[in-house]
mmCIF file of C-alpha atoms and ligand atoms in Angstrom:
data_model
loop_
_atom_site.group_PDB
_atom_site.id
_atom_site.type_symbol
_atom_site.label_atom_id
_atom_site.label_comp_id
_atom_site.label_asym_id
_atom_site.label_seq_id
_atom_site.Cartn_x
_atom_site.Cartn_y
_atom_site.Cartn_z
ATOM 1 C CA UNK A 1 0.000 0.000 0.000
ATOM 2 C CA UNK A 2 1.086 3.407 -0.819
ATOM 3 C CA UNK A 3 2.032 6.048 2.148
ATOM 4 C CA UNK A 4 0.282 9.060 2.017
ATOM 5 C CA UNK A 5 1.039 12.272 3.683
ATOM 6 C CA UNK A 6 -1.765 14.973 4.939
ATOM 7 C CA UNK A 7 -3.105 17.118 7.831
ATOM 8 C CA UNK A 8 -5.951 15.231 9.944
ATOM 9 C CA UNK A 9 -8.416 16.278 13.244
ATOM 10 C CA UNK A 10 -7.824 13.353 15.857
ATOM 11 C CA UNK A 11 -10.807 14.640 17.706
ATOM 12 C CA UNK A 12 -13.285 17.567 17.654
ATOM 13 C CA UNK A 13 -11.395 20.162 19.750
ATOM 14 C CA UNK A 14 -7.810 19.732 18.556
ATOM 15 C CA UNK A 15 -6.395 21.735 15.376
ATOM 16 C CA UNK A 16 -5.730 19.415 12.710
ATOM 17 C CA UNK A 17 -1.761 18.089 12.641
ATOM 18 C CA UNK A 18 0.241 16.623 10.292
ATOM 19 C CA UNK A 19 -0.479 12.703 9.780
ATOM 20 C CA UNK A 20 0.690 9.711 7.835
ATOM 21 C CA UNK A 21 -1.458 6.923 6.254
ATOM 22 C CA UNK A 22 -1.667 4.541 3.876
ATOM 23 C CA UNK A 23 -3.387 4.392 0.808
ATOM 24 C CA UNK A 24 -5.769 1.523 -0.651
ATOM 25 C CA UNK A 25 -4.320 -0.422 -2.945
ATOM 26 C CA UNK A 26 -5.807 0.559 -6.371
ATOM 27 C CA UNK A 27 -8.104 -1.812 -8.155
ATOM 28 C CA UNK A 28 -8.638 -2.498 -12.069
ATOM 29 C CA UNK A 29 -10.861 0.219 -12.523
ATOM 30 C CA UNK A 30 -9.125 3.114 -9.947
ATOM 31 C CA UNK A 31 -7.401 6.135 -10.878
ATOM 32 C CA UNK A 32 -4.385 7.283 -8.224
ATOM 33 C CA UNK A 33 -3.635 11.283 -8.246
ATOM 34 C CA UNK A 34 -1.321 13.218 -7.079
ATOM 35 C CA UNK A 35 -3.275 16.016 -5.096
ATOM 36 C CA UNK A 36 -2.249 19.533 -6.235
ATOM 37 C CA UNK A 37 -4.590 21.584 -4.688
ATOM 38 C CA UNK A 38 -7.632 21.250 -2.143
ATOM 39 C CA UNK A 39 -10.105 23.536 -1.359
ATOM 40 C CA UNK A 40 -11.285 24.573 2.317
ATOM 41 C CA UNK A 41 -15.588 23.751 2.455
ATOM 42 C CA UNK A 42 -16.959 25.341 5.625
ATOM 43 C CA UNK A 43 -18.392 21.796 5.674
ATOM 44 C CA UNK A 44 -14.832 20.285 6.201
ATOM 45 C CA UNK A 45 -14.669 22.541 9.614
ATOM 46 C CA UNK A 46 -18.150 21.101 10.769
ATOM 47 C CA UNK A 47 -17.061 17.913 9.865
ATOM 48 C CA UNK A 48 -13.641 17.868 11.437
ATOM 49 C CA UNK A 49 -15.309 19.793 14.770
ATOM 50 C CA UNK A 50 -18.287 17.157 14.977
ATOM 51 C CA UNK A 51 -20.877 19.738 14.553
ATOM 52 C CA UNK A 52 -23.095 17.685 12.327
ATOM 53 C CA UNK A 53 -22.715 14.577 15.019
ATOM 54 C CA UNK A 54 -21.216 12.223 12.571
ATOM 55 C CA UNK A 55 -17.468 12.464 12.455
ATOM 56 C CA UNK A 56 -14.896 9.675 12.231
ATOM 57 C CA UNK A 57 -11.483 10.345 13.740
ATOM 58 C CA UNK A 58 -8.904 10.813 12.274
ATOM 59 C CA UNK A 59 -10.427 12.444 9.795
ATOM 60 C CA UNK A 60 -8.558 13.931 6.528
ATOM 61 C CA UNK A 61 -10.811 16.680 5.167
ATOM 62 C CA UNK A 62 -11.249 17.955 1.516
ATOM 63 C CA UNK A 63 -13.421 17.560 -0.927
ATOM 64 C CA UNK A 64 -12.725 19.906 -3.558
ATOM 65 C CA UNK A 65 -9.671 18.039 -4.768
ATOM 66 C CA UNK A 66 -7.718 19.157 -7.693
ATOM 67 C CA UNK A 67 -4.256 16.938 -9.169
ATOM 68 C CA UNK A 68 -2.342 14.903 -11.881
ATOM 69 C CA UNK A 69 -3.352 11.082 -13.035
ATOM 70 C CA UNK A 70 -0.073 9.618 -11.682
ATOM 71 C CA UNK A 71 -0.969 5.827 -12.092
ATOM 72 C CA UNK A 72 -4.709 3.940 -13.734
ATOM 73 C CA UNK A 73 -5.789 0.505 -13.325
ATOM 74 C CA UNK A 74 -6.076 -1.900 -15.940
ATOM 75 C CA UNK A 75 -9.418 -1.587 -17.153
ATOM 76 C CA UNK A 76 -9.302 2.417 -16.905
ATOM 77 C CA UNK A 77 -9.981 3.641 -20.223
ATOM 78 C CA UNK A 78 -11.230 7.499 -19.521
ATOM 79 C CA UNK A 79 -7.770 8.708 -18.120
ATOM 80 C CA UNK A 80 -4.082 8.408 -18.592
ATOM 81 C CA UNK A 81 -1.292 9.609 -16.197
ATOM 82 C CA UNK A 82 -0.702 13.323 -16.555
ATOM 83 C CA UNK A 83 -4.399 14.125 -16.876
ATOM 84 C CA UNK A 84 -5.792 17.190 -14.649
ATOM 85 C CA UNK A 85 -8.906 15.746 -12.330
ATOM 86 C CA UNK A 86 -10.400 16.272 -9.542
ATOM 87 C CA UNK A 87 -12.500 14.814 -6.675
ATOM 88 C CA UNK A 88 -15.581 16.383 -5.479
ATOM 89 C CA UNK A 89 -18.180 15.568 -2.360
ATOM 90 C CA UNK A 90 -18.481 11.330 -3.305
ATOM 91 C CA UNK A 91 -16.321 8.558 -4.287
ATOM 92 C CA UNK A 92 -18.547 5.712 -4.944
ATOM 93 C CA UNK A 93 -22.609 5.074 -4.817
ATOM 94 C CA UNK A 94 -25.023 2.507 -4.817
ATOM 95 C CA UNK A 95 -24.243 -0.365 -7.126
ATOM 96 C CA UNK A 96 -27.026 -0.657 -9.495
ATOM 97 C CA UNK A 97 -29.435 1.697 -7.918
ATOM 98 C CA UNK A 98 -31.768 3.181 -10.656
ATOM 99 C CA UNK A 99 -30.935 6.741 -9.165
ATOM 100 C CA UNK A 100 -27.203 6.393 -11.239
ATOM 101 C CA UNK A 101 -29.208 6.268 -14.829
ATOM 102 C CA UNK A 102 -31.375 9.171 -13.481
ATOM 103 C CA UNK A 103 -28.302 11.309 -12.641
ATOM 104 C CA UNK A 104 -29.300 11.808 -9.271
ATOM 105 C CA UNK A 105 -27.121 9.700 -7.082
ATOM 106 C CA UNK A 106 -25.863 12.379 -4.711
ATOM 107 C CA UNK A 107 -29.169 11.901 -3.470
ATOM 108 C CA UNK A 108 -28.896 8.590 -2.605
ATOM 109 C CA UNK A 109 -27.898 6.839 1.011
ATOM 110 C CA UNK A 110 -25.308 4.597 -0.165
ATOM 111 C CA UNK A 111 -23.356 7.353 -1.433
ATOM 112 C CA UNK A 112 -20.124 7.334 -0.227
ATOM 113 C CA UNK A 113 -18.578 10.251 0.971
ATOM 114 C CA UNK A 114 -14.814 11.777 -0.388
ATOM 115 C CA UNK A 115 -14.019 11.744 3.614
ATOM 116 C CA UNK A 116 -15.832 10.952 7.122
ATOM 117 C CA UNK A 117 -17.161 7.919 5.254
ATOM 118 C CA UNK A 118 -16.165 4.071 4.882
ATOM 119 C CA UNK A 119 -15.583 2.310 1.641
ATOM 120 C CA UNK A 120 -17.993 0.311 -0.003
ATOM 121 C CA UNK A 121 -16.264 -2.507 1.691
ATOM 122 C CA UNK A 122 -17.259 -1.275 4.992
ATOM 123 C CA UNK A 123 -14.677 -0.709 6.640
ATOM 124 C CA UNK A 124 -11.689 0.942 4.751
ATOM 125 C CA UNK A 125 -12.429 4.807 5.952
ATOM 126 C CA UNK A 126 -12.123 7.808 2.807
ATOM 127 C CA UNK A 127 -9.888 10.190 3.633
ATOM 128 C CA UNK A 128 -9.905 13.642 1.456
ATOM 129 C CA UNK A 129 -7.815 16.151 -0.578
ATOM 130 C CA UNK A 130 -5.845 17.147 2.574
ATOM 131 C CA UNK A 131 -3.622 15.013 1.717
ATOM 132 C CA UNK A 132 -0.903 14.108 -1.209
ATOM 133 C CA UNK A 133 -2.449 11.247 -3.063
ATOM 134 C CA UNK A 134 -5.964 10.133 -3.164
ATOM 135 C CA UNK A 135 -7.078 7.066 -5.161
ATOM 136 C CA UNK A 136 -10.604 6.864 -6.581
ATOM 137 C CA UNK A 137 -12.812 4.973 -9.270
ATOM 138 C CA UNK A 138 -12.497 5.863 -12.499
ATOM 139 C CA UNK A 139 -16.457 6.400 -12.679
ATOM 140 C CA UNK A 140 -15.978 9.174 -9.534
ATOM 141 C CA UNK A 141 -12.983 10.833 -11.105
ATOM 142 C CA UNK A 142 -13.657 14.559 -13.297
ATOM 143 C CA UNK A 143 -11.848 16.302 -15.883
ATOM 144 C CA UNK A 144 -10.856 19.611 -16.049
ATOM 145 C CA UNK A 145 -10.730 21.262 -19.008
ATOM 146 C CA UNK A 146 -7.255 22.526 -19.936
ATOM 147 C CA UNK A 147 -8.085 26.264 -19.666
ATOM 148 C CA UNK A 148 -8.971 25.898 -15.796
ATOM 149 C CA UNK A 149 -6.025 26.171 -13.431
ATOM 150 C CA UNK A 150 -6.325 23.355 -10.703
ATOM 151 C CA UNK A 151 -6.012 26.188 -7.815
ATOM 152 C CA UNK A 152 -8.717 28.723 -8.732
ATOM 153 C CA UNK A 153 -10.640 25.071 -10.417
ATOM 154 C CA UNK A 154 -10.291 23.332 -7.295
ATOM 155 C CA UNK A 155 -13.610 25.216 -5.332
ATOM 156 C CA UNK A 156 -15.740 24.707 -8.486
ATOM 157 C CA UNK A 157 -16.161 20.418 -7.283
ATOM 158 C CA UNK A 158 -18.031 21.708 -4.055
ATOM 159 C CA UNK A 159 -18.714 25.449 -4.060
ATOM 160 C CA UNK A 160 -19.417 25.667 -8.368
ATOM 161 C CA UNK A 161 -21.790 22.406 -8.216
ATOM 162 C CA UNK A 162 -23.855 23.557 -5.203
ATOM 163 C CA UNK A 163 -24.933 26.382 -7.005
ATOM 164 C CA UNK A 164 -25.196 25.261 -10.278
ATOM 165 C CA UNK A 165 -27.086 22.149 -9.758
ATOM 166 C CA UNK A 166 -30.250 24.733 -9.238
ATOM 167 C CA UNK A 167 -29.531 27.490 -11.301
ATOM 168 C CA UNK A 168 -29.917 24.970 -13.880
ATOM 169 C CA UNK A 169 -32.797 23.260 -12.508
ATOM 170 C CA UNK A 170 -34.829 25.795 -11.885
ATOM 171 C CA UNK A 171 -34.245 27.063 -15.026
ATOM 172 C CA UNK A 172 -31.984 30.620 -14.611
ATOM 173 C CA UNK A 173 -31.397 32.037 -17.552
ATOM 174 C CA UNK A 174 -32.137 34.776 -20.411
ATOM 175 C CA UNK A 175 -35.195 36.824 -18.555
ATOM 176 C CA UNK A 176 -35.080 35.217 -15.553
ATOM 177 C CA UNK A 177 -34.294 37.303 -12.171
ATOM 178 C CA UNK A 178 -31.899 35.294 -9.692
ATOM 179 C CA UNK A 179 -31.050 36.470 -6.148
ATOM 180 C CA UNK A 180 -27.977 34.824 -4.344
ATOM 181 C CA UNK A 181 -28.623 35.554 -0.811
ATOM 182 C CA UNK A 182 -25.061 35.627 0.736
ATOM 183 C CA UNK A 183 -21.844 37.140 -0.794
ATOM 184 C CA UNK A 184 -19.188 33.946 0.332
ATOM 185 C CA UNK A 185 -17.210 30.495 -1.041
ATOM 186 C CA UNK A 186 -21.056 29.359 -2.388
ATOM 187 C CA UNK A 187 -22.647 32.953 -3.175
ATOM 188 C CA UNK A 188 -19.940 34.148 -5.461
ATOM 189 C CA UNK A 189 -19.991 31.220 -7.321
ATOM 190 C CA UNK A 190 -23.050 31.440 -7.769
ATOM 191 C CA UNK A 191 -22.779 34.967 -9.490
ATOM 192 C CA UNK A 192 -20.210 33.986 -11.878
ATOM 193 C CA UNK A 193 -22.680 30.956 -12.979
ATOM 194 C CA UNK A 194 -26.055 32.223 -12.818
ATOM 195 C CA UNK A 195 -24.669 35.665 -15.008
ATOM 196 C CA UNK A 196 -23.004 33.738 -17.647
ATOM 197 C CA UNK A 197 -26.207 31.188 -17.747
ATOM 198 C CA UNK A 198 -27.343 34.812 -18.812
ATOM 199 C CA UNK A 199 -30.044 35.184 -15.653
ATOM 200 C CA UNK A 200 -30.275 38.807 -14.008
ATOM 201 C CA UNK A 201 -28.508 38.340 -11.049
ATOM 202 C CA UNK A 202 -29.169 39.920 -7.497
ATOM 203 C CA UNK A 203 -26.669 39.798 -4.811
ATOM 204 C CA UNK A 204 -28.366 39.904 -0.999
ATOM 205 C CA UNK A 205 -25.876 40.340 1.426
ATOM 206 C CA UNK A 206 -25.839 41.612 5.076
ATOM 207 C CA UNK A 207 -23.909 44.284 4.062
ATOM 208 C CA UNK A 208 -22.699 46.411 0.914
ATOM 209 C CA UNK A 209 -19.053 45.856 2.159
ATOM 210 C CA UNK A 210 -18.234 43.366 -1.048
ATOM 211 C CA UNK A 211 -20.733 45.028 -3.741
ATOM 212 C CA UNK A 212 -17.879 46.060 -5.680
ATOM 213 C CA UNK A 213 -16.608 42.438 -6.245
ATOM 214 C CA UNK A 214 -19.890 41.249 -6.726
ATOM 215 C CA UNK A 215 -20.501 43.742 -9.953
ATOM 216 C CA UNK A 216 -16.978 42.725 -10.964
ATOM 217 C CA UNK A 217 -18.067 39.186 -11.045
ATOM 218 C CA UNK A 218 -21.167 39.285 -12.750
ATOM 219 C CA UNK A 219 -23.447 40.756 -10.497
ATOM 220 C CA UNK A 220 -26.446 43.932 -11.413
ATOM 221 C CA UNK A 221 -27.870 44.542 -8.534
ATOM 222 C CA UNK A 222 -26.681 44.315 -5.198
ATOM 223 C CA UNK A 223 -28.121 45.319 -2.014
ATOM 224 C CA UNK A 224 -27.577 45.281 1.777
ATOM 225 C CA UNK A 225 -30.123 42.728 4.041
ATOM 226 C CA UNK A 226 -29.668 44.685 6.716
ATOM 227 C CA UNK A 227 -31.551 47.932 5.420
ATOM 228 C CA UNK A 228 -35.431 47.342 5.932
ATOM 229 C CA UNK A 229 -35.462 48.988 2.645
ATOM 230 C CA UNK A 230 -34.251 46.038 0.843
ATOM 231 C CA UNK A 231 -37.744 43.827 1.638
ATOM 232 C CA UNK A 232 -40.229 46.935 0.714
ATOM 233 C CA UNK A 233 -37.829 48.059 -2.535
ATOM 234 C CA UNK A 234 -37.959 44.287 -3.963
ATOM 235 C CA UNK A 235 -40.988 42.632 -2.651
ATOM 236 C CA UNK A 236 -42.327 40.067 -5.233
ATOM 237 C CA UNK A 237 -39.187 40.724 -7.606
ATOM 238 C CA UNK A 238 -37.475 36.945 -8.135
ATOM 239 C CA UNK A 239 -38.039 33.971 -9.875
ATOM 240 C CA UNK A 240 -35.747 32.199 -7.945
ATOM 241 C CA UNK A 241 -33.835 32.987 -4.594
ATOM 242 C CA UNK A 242 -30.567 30.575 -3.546
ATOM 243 C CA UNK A 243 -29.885 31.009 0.491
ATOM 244 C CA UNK A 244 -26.134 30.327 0.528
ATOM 245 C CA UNK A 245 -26.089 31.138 3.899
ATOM 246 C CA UNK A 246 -26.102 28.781 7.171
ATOM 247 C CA UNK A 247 -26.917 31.723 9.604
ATOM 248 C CA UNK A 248 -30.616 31.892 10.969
ATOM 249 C CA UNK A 249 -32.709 33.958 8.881
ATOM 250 C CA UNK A 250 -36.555 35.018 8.220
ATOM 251 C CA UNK A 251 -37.306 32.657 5.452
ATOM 252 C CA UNK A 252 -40.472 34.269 5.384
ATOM 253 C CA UNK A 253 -39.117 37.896 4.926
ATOM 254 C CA UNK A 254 -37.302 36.532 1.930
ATOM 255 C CA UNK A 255 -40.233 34.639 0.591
ATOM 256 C CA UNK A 256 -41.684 37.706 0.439
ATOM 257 C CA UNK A 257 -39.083 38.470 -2.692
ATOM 258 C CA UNK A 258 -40.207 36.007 -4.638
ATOM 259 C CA UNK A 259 -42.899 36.620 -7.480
ATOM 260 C CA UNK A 260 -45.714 34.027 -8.085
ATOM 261 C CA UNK A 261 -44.684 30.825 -8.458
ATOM 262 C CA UNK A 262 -40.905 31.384 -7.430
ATOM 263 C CA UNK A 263 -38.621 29.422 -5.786
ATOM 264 C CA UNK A 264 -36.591 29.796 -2.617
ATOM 265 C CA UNK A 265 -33.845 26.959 -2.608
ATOM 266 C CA UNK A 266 -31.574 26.049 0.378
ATOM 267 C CA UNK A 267 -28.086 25.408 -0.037
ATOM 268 C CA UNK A 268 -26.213 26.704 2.935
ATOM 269 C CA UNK A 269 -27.498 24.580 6.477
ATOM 270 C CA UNK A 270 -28.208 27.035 9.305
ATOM 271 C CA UNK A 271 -27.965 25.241 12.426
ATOM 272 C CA UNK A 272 -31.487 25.408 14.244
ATOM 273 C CA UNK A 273 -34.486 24.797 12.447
ATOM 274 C CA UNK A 274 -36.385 28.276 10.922
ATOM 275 C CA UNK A 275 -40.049 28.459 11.302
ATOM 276 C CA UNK A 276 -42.356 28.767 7.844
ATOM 277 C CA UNK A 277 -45.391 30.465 8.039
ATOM 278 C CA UNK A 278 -48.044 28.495 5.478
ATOM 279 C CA UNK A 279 -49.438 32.234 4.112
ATOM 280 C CA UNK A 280 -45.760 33.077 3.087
ATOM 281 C CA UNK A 281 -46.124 29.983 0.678
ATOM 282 C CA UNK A 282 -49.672 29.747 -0.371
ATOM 283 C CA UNK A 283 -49.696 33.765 -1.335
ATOM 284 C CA UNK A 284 -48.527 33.509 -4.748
ATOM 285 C CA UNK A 285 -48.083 29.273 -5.064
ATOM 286 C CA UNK A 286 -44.655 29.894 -3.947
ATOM 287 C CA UNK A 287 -42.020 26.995 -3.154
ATOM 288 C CA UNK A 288 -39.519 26.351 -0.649
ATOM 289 C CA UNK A 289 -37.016 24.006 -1.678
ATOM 290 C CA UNK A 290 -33.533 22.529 -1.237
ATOM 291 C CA UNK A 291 -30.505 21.602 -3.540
ATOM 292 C CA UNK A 292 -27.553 19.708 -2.826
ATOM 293 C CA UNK A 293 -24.133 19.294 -4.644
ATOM 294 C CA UNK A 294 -25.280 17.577 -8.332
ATOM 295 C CA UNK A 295 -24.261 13.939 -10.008
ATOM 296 C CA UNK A 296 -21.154 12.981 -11.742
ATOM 297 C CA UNK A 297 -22.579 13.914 -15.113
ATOM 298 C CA UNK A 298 -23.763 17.222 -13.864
ATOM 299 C CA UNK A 299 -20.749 18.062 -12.178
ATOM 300 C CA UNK A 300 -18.869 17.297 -15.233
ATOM 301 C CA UNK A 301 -20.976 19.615 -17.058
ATOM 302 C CA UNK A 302 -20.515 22.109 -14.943
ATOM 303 C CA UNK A 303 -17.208 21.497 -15.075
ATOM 304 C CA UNK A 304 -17.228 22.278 -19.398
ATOM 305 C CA UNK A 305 -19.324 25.608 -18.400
ATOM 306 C CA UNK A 306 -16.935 26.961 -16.282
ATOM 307 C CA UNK A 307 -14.442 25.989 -19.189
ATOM 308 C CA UNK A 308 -16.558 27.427 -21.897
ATOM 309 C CA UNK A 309 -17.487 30.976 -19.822
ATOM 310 C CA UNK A 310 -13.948 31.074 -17.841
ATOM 311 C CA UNK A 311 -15.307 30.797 -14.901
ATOM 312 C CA UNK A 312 -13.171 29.887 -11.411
ATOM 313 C CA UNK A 313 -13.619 30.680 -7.677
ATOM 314 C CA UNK A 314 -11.680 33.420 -6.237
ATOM 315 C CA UNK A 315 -9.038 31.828 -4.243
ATOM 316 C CA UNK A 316 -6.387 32.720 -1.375
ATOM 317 C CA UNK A 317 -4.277 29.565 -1.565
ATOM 318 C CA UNK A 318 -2.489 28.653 1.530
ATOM 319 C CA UNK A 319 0.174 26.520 2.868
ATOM 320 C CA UNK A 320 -1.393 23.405 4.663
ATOM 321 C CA UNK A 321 0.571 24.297 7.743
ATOM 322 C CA UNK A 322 -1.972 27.519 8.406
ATOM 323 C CA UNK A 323 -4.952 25.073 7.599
ATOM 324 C CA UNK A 324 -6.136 25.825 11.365
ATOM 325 C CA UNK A 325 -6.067 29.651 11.456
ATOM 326 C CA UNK A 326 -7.871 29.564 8.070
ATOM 327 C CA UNK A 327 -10.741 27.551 9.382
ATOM 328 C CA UNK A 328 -10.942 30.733 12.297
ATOM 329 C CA UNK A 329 -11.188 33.122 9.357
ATOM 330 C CA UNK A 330 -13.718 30.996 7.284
ATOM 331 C CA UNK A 331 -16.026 31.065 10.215
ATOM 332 C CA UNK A 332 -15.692 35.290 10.382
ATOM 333 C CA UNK A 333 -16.520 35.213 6.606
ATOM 334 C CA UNK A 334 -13.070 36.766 6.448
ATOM 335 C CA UNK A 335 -11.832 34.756 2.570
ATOM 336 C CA UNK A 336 -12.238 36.744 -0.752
ATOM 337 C CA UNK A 337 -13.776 33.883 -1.831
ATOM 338 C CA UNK A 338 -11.899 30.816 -0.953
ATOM 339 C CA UNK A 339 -9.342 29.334 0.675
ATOM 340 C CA UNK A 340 -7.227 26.912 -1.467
ATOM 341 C CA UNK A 341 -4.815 24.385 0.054
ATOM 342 C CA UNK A 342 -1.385 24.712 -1.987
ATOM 343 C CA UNK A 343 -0.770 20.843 -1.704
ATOM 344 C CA UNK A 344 3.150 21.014 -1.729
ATOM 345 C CA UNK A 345 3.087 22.815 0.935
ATOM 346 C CA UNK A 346 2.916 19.314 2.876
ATOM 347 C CA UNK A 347 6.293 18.396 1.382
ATOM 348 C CA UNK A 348 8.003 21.439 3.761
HETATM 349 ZN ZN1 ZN B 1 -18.151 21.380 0.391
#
């Protein structure tokens, strides 16, 4: 088995350290890359601090993973070594399940997570782009096309899917009027896609502090939450509001936004549940929904967008040895738009 080196939490309150492990051996149909780059998720921090109730120690985080084929399989016939791929959220899914031909496997609960999870085999544990290798099935691997750098490309496997995934399904596009409520690693993505999908885009943020980057990035309108204003000025404006946010707020204040028949769609997961009054739906056959990452195919169609429209995240990339104080400045909203983990950095 192949050693691999990374950065892992041993428990909930300790920073994550430096840590050795071994690889799986690959299989027939597994692709082995050498990590490059990883993005930081603000779902790797709840993961690695046991916030959600779920986590498996030691845990190696990461799951926007960006590298370079550096060995395939025998029966691998959709890479070679050298290719640029990533990893995003899953590694593997149900076997068989009908959910695979319908695209929609993310949804599905033998999904198997990039990290925090177990192998199909039950008990091997996944361990994430935190790390210098990673080896995955060829059917869970992604290309990048070759005018995406792997730093700014990495944040597009997580961050880019999230919001595309709904943009596209509910339909944003020429005449359509989007609001991305929250200005962060998701919201700014979500900018970049829903104005090149060609939708008039709406930033909602708690304050105008970023509204210049958000018209730089693709944005028309942008306006502060925090200014009562906002709810009077654009009642009944949207077809389509995406909370990026994971903060408590007045769903029904932002429902409020939404013309007949729009859609409010949850990406971001606040951590107490919000209370929904029925009138803020049934005036004007309005829907609350909720969206999460998209399938292989989708992602890799996202992926081609982003190649297409040159789109990327906004990165800071960082050396994995200042992982822990970038998780503290995640949490203030303090990244412009997201952190990227320079992956060499472990060889220091
Ligand atoms: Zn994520």
């Amino acid at each position: 088995m192949a050693i691999a080196k990374g950065y892992a939490a041993t428990d909930a309150s300790q920073p994550l350290t430096p840590f050795t492990f071994e690889r799986r051996e690959p299989n027939d149909d597994d692709v082995v890359i050498a990590v490059q780059y990883c993005g930081v998720c603000h779902s790797d921090i709840h993961q690695a601090r046991n916030e959600w109730g779920n986590s498996r120690y030691p845990m190696v985080p990461g799951h926007e993973v960006a590298g370079v084929v550096s060995a395939v399989g025998s029966k691998v016939t959709r890479f070679k070594v050298g290719d640029r791929v990533g990893v995003g959220c899953f590694v593997n899914s149900c076997v068989g399940c009908a959910t695979r031909d319908l695209d929609l496997e993310q949804y599905m609960p033998g999904i198997v997570q990039t990290y925090n999870d177990v192998e199909a085999d039950g008990t091997t544990p996944t361990y994430g782009g935190y790390s210098d290798s990673i080896v995955v099935k060829e059917g869970y691997v992604l290309s990048f096309p070759d005018n995406i750098p792997l730093d700014a490309g990495a944040p597009l496997l997580c961050a880019g899917i999230t919001l595309y995934s709904p943009l596209r399904h509910w339909n944003a596009g020429p005449g359509k009027k989007v609001a991305i409520l929250g200005m962060g690693g998701l919201g700014h993505m979500g900018v970049k896609l829903g104005h090149a999908m060609g939708a008039e885009i709406t930033v909602l943020s708690q304050s105008l502090s970023k509204k210049e980057d958000g018209l730089k990035l693709g944005a028309d309108h942008y306006y502060a939450t925090s200014d009562a204003d906002t709810f009077k000025k654009l009642a009944g404006s949207f077809d389509l509001i995406i909370c990026t946010v994971g903060t408590v707020i007045d769903w029904n204040a932002y429902l409020g936004l939404l013309k007949i028949d729009g859609a409010m769609v949850v990406v971001g997961a606040p951590e107490h549940p919000v209370p929904v009054h029925a009138f803020s739906l049934i005036g004007g056959r309005k829907t609350l929904a909720g969206s999460g990452i998209g399938s292989i195919k989708e992602t890799q169609e996202m992926l081609d967008f982003c190649g297409e429209h040159n789109i990327v995240s906004e990165i800071e990339t960082i050396d994995i040895q200042n992982i822990n104080a970038a998780y503290e400045r995640v949490i203030k909203s303090d990244v412009r738009y997201r952190f990227v983990i320079d992956i060499a950095s472990l060889a220091a």
